[in-house]
Amino acid sequence: MERTCENGTLRAQDAGRTVTLVGWVAKRRNLGSLVFIDLRDRSGIVQLTFDETMAEKVKDVRNEYVLQVTGTVQKRKDANPNLATGEIEVLVNKVTIVNTSDVLPIDLSDDTTSSEDTRLKYRYLDLRRHSLQQNLILRHKVCMIARNNLDKKGFVEVETPILAKPTPEGARDYLVPSRIYNGHFWALPQSPQIYKQLLMIGGMEKYFQIARCFRDEDLRADRQPEFTQIDIEMSFGDEDTVFATVEDLMKDIFKGVKNYDLEDHFIRITWNECMRRFGSDKPDLRFGNEIQDITDLFNDTEFAVFKNTIENKGMIGAVKFENAADKYSRKALDKLQDFVKHGFKAKALAYLKMADGTLSGSIVKPLSDGEKAAVVERLGMKDNDLVLVIADKPRVVETSLGALRVRLAHELNIIPKENNYKFLWVTDFPMFEYSEEEQRWGAAHHPFTAPKEEDVDKLFTDPEHVSSRAYDLVCNGYELLSGSIRIHDQDLQEKVFEAIGMTKEKAQERFGFFLDAFKFGTPPHGGVGIGLERLTMILAGTDNIRDVVAFPTTNSSLDLMSEAPGTVDKEQLDVLGIEISARER
Ligand code: ASP
């Protein structure tokens, strides 16, 4: 269809031009004998004016009709400063009604009144909203920059199978039944992990893929059953090589999308230090309020709670919030106490407040003057400061105070939000994590991650204290990627399987082909999987993953638009050799 330009691009200097435009009717107003229509296309909105002679032709036109118009751009008498095209309008002299539309079941305005469920049901209409379109365009830009950046560095994009063997990323697999081999199943890949390592064994040296991953998990706000990773793997490098590749890529993406200059190198913090200082492995570094270990101030304390804690090898930790004392009433502090008791298993939360140079709070009575003075000095407490204190097992103290640190930062509004990106690498993650449910140690990342060389001899004797060469890149409290340097030695790989309780037979059955491949000159290698949705969310400034996915599911894994997952005919199941024993929905 003929069109001379896009609606949102017209400006004052276009006045006098004859243009042909296409688009959807966003709004119509009648003013006496004149009709005004806002015509929307992907680029934006422009106001059309129909004089008396033309008004008749659009008398039946309603919202979301598709029009093609020709007219002259002219300056408006009253400019609309809220619209990019607000200085001009198009005086229409020819109009074609290309298509009509029913009244929409959802409200398309920016501050839409429609519920998210209704919008998801009519996702193809919701996609007409400017903000959603901008997010998809942003996502596209990120992919374009990633492809160009990695291509320039010699990375080759290789597609790997979607119908695959299970990959152990720690989630449940989506299974696909085989028709030809009844009773056999493919698993949709939780990530291309095994394939990308095989590509390294296959001599590709530098691989990437914008890869779809599938994990059958109970969803949280920032998860979808299928998601996309910018998946990268490279041979003959180490952490420095991988980090440099990712840092350069991130710099290009933030420059290209946000015109924002990231620093050349991101800081690196080990997992242990991260937990100690921030109580989280994905700390938000846009604000301070670090956890302080004040256990040593109470070595000789008479206060029974603290004394017991120290005797039981516990920790007394504190976090200070400046200028916050007057904002937290007794009731508000009780709420915080409930939050750490229920969410983080802390036994209690104590607090101290400073006003006019005097301390008040739940532990002023039991502490000696000397102890109080020591706390004030160690934390540099000033008037109106609030200090939250927890005495418990070290991990409980750290995670509770870490969560309070984030919660209060939001409540107190101390996070500088606009264009502020604080990246860090978290390194040396624990190799194993204990599953209470299964009563055994499992891989904390995935079982192909290399242990730190100096910890290899602890694999069986002290698994809790084996660190790995796994790392995460964190930005503003979000985990942007995970990755690791991999095991490239068959013996070590077998030992790690054994350490997580996988028998030789089981390992052979599940990953035999993979283990065999290790016999044939496997190069040292490592890589990352960057969460594309997470990255786009940060760039778009949204914390709803559905804002950056064209056709998302609900939190309960339903596609409300197509009503997937759906049932299938008995004949279809028969050829697959499947019988349904119970149907929940
Ligand atoms: N496959 C890993 C993941 O999905 C990423 C990696 O180790 O490269 O987390």
XYZ file of C-alpha atoms and ligand atoms in Angstrom:
594
model
C 0.000 0.000 0.000
C 1.246 3.408 -0.856
C 2.524 5.474 2.055
C 5.010 8.319 1.871
C 6.124 8.329 5.474
C 5.405 7.051 8.953
C 2.890 8.944 11.060
C 5.048 9.539 14.118
C 7.884 11.070 12.119
C 6.154 14.244 10.915
C 7.454 17.554 12.325
C 6.956 21.309 11.909
C 9.487 21.432 9.052
C 7.262 19.078 7.042
C 4.556 21.766 6.805
C 3.448 22.156 3.201
C 4.278 18.551 2.222
C 1.678 16.303 0.655
C 1.749 12.940 2.416
C -0.014 9.587 2.184
C -0.385 7.796 5.492
C -1.829 4.517 6.742
C -2.794 3.366 10.199
C -5.409 2.676 12.819
C -7.871 5.180 14.252
C -6.732 5.791 17.826
C -9.330 8.445 18.617
C -11.913 10.607 16.873
C -13.454 13.930 17.903
C -16.130 15.959 16.207
C -15.877 19.738 16.507
C -18.803 21.390 14.775
C -18.502 20.419 11.169
C -14.851 19.355 11.541
C -13.671 15.853 12.405
C -10.299 15.134 14.031
C -8.821 11.662 13.952
C -5.622 10.500 15.613
C -4.070 8.014 13.200
C -1.670 5.507 14.756
C 0.985 3.356 13.177
C 4.012 1.700 14.801
C 5.964 4.960 14.751
C 3.366 6.985 16.641
C 0.284 9.149 16.225
C -0.555 12.072 13.972
C -3.668 14.229 13.995
C -5.771 14.215 10.831
C -8.231 17.021 10.153
C -11.270 16.498 7.944
C -13.032 19.689 6.862
C -16.778 19.943 6.105
C -16.421 18.380 2.665
C -14.333 15.430 3.888
C -16.097 14.875 7.246
C -19.012 13.160 5.544
C -16.659 10.460 4.213
C -15.555 9.441 7.696
C -18.866 9.793 9.494
C -19.026 6.063 10.217
C -15.358 5.637 11.084
C -14.763 4.346 14.607
C -11.725 3.460 16.716
C -9.355 0.876 15.220
C -10.669 1.225 11.674
C -7.787 1.055 9.196
C -7.450 4.132 6.973
C -5.301 5.322 4.124
C -5.293 9.098 3.739
C -3.612 11.708 1.566
C -3.351 15.307 2.687
C -1.213 18.329 3.367
C 0.884 18.784 6.491
C 0.145 22.090 8.188
C 1.150 23.771 11.416
C -1.436 23.547 14.204
C -2.871 26.627 15.836
C -2.599 25.022 19.276
C 0.424 22.746 19.488
C 0.161 19.643 21.692
C 3.448 19.452 23.628
C 2.697 15.860 24.757
C 2.855 14.477 21.231
C 6.020 14.190 19.103
C 3.948 15.301 16.117
C 2.073 17.853 18.249
C 3.105 20.890 16.209
C 1.421 19.744 13.008
C -1.694 18.111 11.622
C -2.595 16.660 8.226
C -5.465 18.273 6.370
C -6.967 15.304 4.544
C -8.207 15.525 0.958
C -8.509 11.800 0.180
C -9.488 8.935 2.450
C -9.917 5.184 1.915
C -11.496 3.065 4.607
C -9.279 -0.009 4.293
C -10.974 -2.015 7.032
C -13.515 -1.718 9.808
C -13.233 -2.917 13.386
C -15.523 -4.135 16.108
C -15.394 -2.285 19.400
C -12.237 -3.549 21.123
C -12.640 -5.747 24.200
C -9.668 -4.001 25.849
C -8.613 -0.448 26.558
C -5.432 0.405 24.644
C -4.537 3.601 26.477
C -1.217 3.802 28.344
C -2.977 3.765 31.701
C -5.245 0.946 30.548
C -8.193 -0.020 32.721
C -8.331 -3.604 31.383
C -7.116 -6.410 33.620
C -3.919 -8.198 32.651
C -5.837 -11.438 32.031
C -8.152 -9.775 29.522
C -5.199 -8.139 27.842
C -3.434 -11.516 27.605
C -6.538 -13.067 26.051
C -6.453 -10.377 23.381
C -2.688 -10.136 23.222
C -2.753 -9.352 19.482
C -4.673 -6.183 20.338
C -2.645 -5.333 23.404
C 0.425 -5.466 21.144
C -0.907 -2.343 19.430
C 0.072 -0.374 22.515
C 3.131 1.803 21.951
C 4.918 0.701 25.125
C 4.691 -3.007 24.259
C 5.841 -2.381 20.706
C 8.767 -0.349 21.995
C 9.780 -3.219 24.273
C 9.745 -5.722 21.407
C 11.765 -3.326 19.269
C 14.213 -2.933 22.139
C 14.518 -6.713 22.448
C 15.181 -6.931 18.716
C 17.888 -4.268 19.017
C 19.593 -6.179 21.812
C 19.691 -9.296 19.601
C 20.998 -7.357 16.607
C 23.777 -5.783 18.664
C 24.643 -9.134 20.237
C 24.844 -10.837 16.851
C 27.036 -8.098 15.379
C 29.262 -7.829 18.424
C 29.859 -11.567 18.689
C 30.263 -12.013 14.946
C 32.977 -9.327 14.951
C 34.793 -11.256 17.655
C 34.757 -14.471 15.623
C 31.804 -16.205 17.305
C 29.677 -18.407 15.069
C 25.932 -18.785 15.601
C 25.003 -22.466 15.581
C 21.527 -23.878 16.121
C 21.199 -26.887 18.399
C 18.307 -29.361 18.662
C 15.035 -28.556 20.386
C 14.086 -32.227 20.465
C 16.864 -33.407 22.695
C 18.085 -35.491 25.605
C 17.495 -33.952 29.045
C 20.024 -31.301 30.139
C 20.495 -31.037 33.866
C 19.891 -27.379 34.782
C 17.982 -28.278 37.904
C 14.423 -27.840 36.643
C 11.834 -30.345 35.467
C 11.899 -31.220 31.753
C 9.156 -30.656 29.228
C 8.815 -34.023 27.539
C 7.791 -34.797 23.972
C 6.597 -38.337 23.242
C 7.997 -40.142 20.224
C 5.515 -41.593 17.738
C 8.015 -43.882 16.065
C 9.477 -45.147 19.336
C 6.453 -45.430 21.623
C 7.412 -45.068 25.255
C 10.474 -42.963 24.394
C 10.633 -39.250 24.987
C 12.595 -36.228 23.962
C 13.138 -33.495 26.472
C 13.010 -29.883 25.385
C 16.397 -28.420 26.293
C 16.597 -26.551 29.598
C 19.547 -24.885 27.858
C 21.872 -25.892 24.999
C 24.518 -26.694 27.636
C 25.532 -30.156 26.445
C 25.426 -29.247 22.770
C 27.551 -26.160 23.183
C 30.173 -28.146 25.054
C 30.079 -30.757 22.284
C 30.613 -27.938 19.796
C 33.795 -27.068 21.684
C 34.898 -30.701 21.478
C 33.933 -30.431 17.808
C 36.466 -27.649 17.355
C 34.116 -24.671 16.829
C 36.150 -22.661 19.390
C 33.680 -19.753 19.641
C 29.949 -20.410 19.573
C 26.856 -18.408 20.306
C 23.148 -18.844 19.826
C 20.049 -16.867 20.638
C 18.581 -20.001 22.091
C 15.175 -20.954 23.384
C 15.228 -22.801 26.731
C 12.386 -24.699 28.404
C 11.969 -25.358 32.115
C 8.876 -26.796 33.714
C 8.958 -24.832 36.947
C 6.423 -23.215 39.189
C 6.598 -19.718 37.848
C 7.588 -16.586 39.682
C 6.983 -13.060 38.499
C 10.098 -12.953 36.379
C 9.918 -16.431 34.844
C 8.242 -17.972 31.816
C 8.137 -21.685 30.896
C 10.127 -20.884 27.789
C 12.665 -18.142 27.610
C 15.643 -17.065 25.567
C 19.329 -16.989 26.330
C 22.157 -15.377 24.472
C 24.169 -18.531 24.893
C 27.951 -18.330 24.515
C 30.772 -20.849 24.777
C 34.476 -20.542 23.990
C 37.560 -22.734 24.044
C 41.077 -22.118 25.342
C 40.085 -19.331 27.699
C 39.488 -18.799 31.382
C 37.366 -16.466 33.512
C 39.258 -13.418 32.228
C 38.536 -14.285 28.599
C 34.856 -14.987 29.226
C 34.378 -11.860 31.348
C 36.108 -9.644 28.771
C 33.823 -10.997 26.031
C 30.685 -10.364 28.070
C 31.811 -6.932 29.300
C 32.435 -5.792 25.737
C 29.050 -7.143 24.662
C 27.234 -5.411 27.534
C 29.015 -2.142 26.767
C 27.855 -2.339 23.154
C 24.282 -3.161 24.155
C 23.964 -0.381 26.744
C 25.584 2.124 24.390
C 23.438 1.072 21.436
C 20.150 0.919 23.291
C 20.503 3.510 26.043
C 23.465 5.602 24.875
C 24.863 4.736 28.309
C 28.585 4.174 28.860
C 29.349 1.218 31.108
C 32.702 1.031 32.843
C 35.422 -1.009 31.084
C 35.593 -3.730 33.710
C 32.951 -4.831 36.153
C 33.978 -5.460 39.730
C 34.333 -9.051 40.910
C 33.216 -10.266 44.318
C 33.420 -13.838 45.508
C 30.191 -15.522 46.550
C 31.355 -15.720 50.173
C 32.152 -12.037 50.361
C 28.915 -11.199 48.609
C 26.868 -13.126 51.147
C 28.793 -11.559 54.010
C 28.385 -7.973 52.806
C 24.961 -8.085 51.149
C 23.292 -11.315 52.275
C 22.494 -12.133 48.660
C 24.208 -13.571 45.608
C 22.586 -10.905 43.460
C 23.107 -7.704 45.391
C 21.844 -4.356 44.224
C 24.882 -2.070 44.383
C 23.008 1.130 43.595
C 22.976 1.750 47.323
C 25.259 0.941 50.282
C 23.777 -0.113 53.629
C 26.082 -3.108 53.848
C 25.766 -5.731 56.544
C 28.176 -5.161 59.432
C 29.406 -8.045 61.547
C 29.360 -6.684 65.091
C 29.759 -10.025 66.883
C 33.173 -9.075 68.286
C 31.666 -6.123 70.193
C 29.833 -8.583 72.437
C 32.568 -11.049 73.340
C 32.077 -10.315 77.049
C 28.391 -9.488 76.978
C 25.963 -10.198 79.812
C 23.020 -10.054 77.412
C 21.856 -13.682 77.316
C 20.578 -13.670 73.717
C 23.858 -12.387 72.307
C 25.890 -14.539 74.674
C 24.080 -17.687 73.521
C 24.462 -16.715 69.905
C 28.227 -16.368 70.299
C 28.497 -19.621 72.257
C 26.669 -21.390 69.426
C 29.063 -19.978 66.825
C 26.397 -17.585 65.620
C 26.749 -14.053 64.358
C 25.421 -10.671 65.383
C 24.861 -8.529 62.325
C 23.587 -5.005 61.784
C 22.506 -2.731 58.959
C 22.230 1.017 59.297
C 19.703 3.221 57.504
C 20.367 6.923 57.696
C 17.527 9.283 58.439
C 15.061 6.453 58.806
C 14.363 6.232 62.539
C 11.302 8.481 62.442
C 9.872 6.576 59.478
C 9.625 3.252 61.310
C 7.044 3.098 64.078
C 6.799 0.178 66.477
C 4.139 -1.286 64.215
C 6.265 -0.942 61.088
C 9.175 -2.606 62.883
C 6.893 -5.455 63.971
C 6.063 -5.970 60.305
C 9.758 -6.181 59.476
C 10.175 -8.695 62.256
C 7.397 -10.869 60.806
C 9.017 -10.565 57.396
C 12.361 -12.010 58.547
C 10.791 -14.556 60.876
C 8.536 -16.054 58.239
C 10.595 -15.479 55.146
C 14.096 -16.163 56.452
C 13.723 -18.193 59.634
C 15.258 -15.492 61.842
C 14.374 -15.864 65.515
C 13.910 -12.134 66.095
C 14.712 -8.668 64.862
C 16.128 -6.030 67.206
C 16.568 -2.337 66.486
C 18.271 0.794 67.712
C 17.325 4.374 66.976
C 19.263 7.555 67.646
C 17.501 10.824 68.541
C 19.130 13.921 70.083
C 22.261 11.911 70.725
C 20.393 9.269 72.735
C 19.752 5.661 71.804
C 16.375 4.006 72.058
C 15.133 0.680 70.776
C 14.458 -2.914 71.658
C 17.973 -3.699 72.927
C 18.949 -0.499 74.796
C 18.078 -2.008 78.154
C 20.019 -5.276 78.033
C 23.180 -3.772 76.531
C 25.853 -2.132 78.670
C 26.829 1.509 78.104
C 30.165 0.378 76.746
C 28.519 -1.970 74.248
C 26.115 0.717 73.103
C 28.932 3.203 72.651
C 30.858 0.594 70.666
C 27.892 -0.025 68.345
C 27.371 3.704 67.805
C 31.036 4.116 66.983
C 31.367 1.043 64.742
C 28.304 1.985 62.706
C 28.868 5.731 62.833
C 25.321 6.292 64.078
C 23.942 9.816 63.882
C 20.647 11.428 64.796
C 17.619 9.781 63.192
C 19.583 6.706 62.101
C 17.903 3.324 62.370
C 19.962 0.188 62.971
C 18.464 -3.278 62.521
C 20.177 -6.100 64.405
C 19.856 -9.873 64.117
C 21.631 -12.496 66.221
C 21.379 -15.979 64.747
C 23.190 -18.531 62.612
C 25.479 -16.599 60.248
C 23.598 -17.551 57.060
C 20.264 -16.620 58.644
C 21.654 -13.254 59.770
C 23.091 -12.544 56.344
C 20.043 -13.475 54.291
C 17.605 -11.754 56.674
C 19.567 -8.530 56.822
C 20.183 -8.765 53.068
C 16.440 -8.910 52.443
C 15.804 -6.036 54.881
C 18.521 -4.021 53.152
C 16.622 -4.291 49.862
C 13.178 -3.849 51.370
C 14.048 -0.691 53.287
C 15.968 0.760 50.354
C 12.745 0.540 48.349
C 10.537 1.760 51.181
C 12.845 4.683 51.911
C 13.251 5.432 48.239
C 17.022 5.631 48.435
C 17.772 3.923 45.131
C 18.696 6.379 42.394
C 16.607 4.881 39.600
C 17.109 6.646 36.281
C 19.924 5.373 34.095
C 21.920 3.867 36.872
C 23.369 0.434 36.218
C 25.673 -1.241 38.717
C 27.229 -4.429 37.422
C 29.264 -6.983 39.312
C 30.585 -10.464 38.742
C 29.879 -12.874 41.546
C 32.518 -15.621 41.397
C 33.486 -18.824 43.206
C 29.967 -20.077 43.834
C 29.662 -23.165 46.009
C 29.983 -26.297 43.893
C 27.196 -28.182 45.658
C 23.978 -27.438 47.401
C 22.281 -29.763 49.857
C 18.768 -30.884 49.067
C 16.836 -31.547 52.274
C 14.140 -33.205 50.200
C 16.458 -35.686 48.510
C 18.921 -35.834 51.424
C 21.934 -35.461 49.195
C 24.299 -32.967 47.651
C 23.400 -31.719 44.169
C 25.171 -29.475 41.669
C 24.582 -25.840 42.557
C 25.036 -24.705 38.938
C 25.086 -27.735 36.632
C 27.292 -30.784 36.999
C 29.633 -29.802 34.150
C 31.004 -26.876 36.139
C 34.657 -27.189 37.169
C 35.492 -27.171 40.861
C 38.285 -24.823 41.984
C 41.487 -26.765 41.558
C 42.479 -26.338 45.189
C 39.155 -27.858 46.326
C 39.142 -31.012 44.199
C 40.394 -33.151 47.087
C 37.353 -32.107 49.164
C 34.778 -33.410 46.639
C 33.877 -36.367 48.815
C 35.178 -35.364 52.238
C 33.829 -31.824 52.544
C 31.439 -31.060 49.675
C 29.968 -28.071 51.513
C 33.230 -26.182 51.196
C 34.075 -26.948 47.584
C 33.999 -23.761 45.535
C 33.419 -23.859 41.816
C 34.470 -21.849 38.823
C 30.865 -20.735 38.336
C 29.985 -17.074 38.073
C 26.983 -14.819 37.668
C 26.761 -11.352 36.249
C 24.473 -9.216 38.383
C 22.971 -5.828 37.573
C 20.809 -3.792 39.961
C 19.783 -6.846 41.967
C 19.018 -9.044 38.951
C 20.984 -12.089 37.839
C 21.683 -11.338 34.193
C 23.595 -14.472 33.392
C 25.139 -17.610 34.806
C 28.083 -19.472 33.498
C 31.184 -21.375 34.379
C 34.493 -22.770 33.318
C 33.719 -26.403 32.570
C 35.333 -29.652 33.473
C 37.307 -30.887 30.468
C 38.727 -34.004 32.029
C 36.775 -37.250 31.896
C 37.981 -38.554 35.281
C 37.023 -35.369 37.069
C 33.633 -35.295 35.337
C 32.944 -38.834 36.537
C 34.004 -37.907 40.076
C 31.615 -34.957 40.126
C 28.741 -37.170 39.008
C 29.665 -39.566 41.784
C 29.792 -36.743 44.338
C 26.193 -35.823 43.526
C 25.123 -39.411 43.963
C 24.867 -40.343 40.309
C 26.074 -43.875 39.790
C 28.388 -44.709 36.906
C 25.547 -46.615 35.251
C 23.104 -43.746 35.610
C 25.662 -41.246 34.313
C 26.410 -43.561 31.403
C 22.724 -43.929 30.623
C 22.019 -40.198 30.743
C 25.244 -38.671 29.451
C 27.187 -41.616 28.037
C 27.644 -39.923 24.671
C 28.871 -36.810 26.439
C 31.304 -38.609 28.729
C 32.681 -40.589 25.780
C 33.361 -37.361 23.913
C 35.692 -36.240 26.699
C 38.161 -38.968 25.743
C 39.074 -37.293 22.499
C 41.110 -34.193 23.228
C 38.589 -31.882 24.864
C 39.840 -28.283 24.927
C 39.502 -26.241 28.127
C 36.312 -24.249 27.706
C 33.715 -22.122 29.429
C 30.822 -19.829 28.729
C 27.642 -18.143 29.814
C 23.913 -18.065 29.196
C 22.592 -14.483 29.275
C 18.902 -14.166 30.125
C 17.567 -12.128 27.208
C 14.266 -11.320 28.908
C 15.957 -10.217 32.126
C 18.364 -7.997 30.173
C 15.544 -6.473 28.152
C 13.513 -5.905 31.328
C 16.360 -3.927 32.864
C 16.809 -1.880 29.714
C 13.055 -1.291 29.416
C 12.742 -0.448 33.113
C 10.001 -2.992 33.817
C 9.833 -5.785 36.366
C 7.119 -7.706 34.531
C 8.629 -10.310 32.198
C 5.421 -10.344 30.135
C 6.211 -6.794 29.041
C 9.148 -8.081 26.986
C 7.662 -11.287 25.543
C 5.348 -11.104 22.521
C 3.113 -14.024 23.518
C 3.662 -14.799 27.199
C 1.881 -17.166 29.523
C 0.317 -16.309 32.846
C 2.093 -17.096 36.112
C 0.238 -20.392 36.096
C 1.712 -21.336 32.686
C -1.449 -20.774 30.688
C -1.687 -19.077 27.333
C -5.010 -17.313 27.769
C -5.124 -16.342 24.098
C -4.860 -19.768 22.458
C -5.883 -21.622 25.610
C -2.744 -23.743 25.517
C -2.035 -26.264 26.890
C -5.093 -28.003 25.462
C -6.383 -31.533 25.221
C -5.769 -33.737 22.171
C -7.798 -36.388 20.379
C -7.670 -39.990 21.507
C -6.325 -40.986 18.068
C -3.361 -38.673 18.518
C -2.593 -40.234 21.881
C -3.040 -43.749 20.524
C -0.299 -43.363 17.932
C 1.963 -42.135 20.696
C 1.068 -45.090 22.874
C -0.242 -42.807 25.610
C -3.258 -43.189 27.833
C -4.405 -40.442 30.187
C -5.025 -41.806 33.672
C -6.299 -38.637 35.345
C -7.259 -35.279 34.027
C -7.080 -32.326 36.357
C -8.615 -29.633 34.226
N 23.547 -23.390 30.752
C 23.754 -22.462 31.831
C 22.416 -21.921 32.314
O 21.415 -22.024 31.633
C 24.609 -21.304 31.441
C 26.028 -21.716 31.271
O 26.590 -22.354 32.172
O 26.597 -21.337 30.233
O 22.356 -21.359 33.393
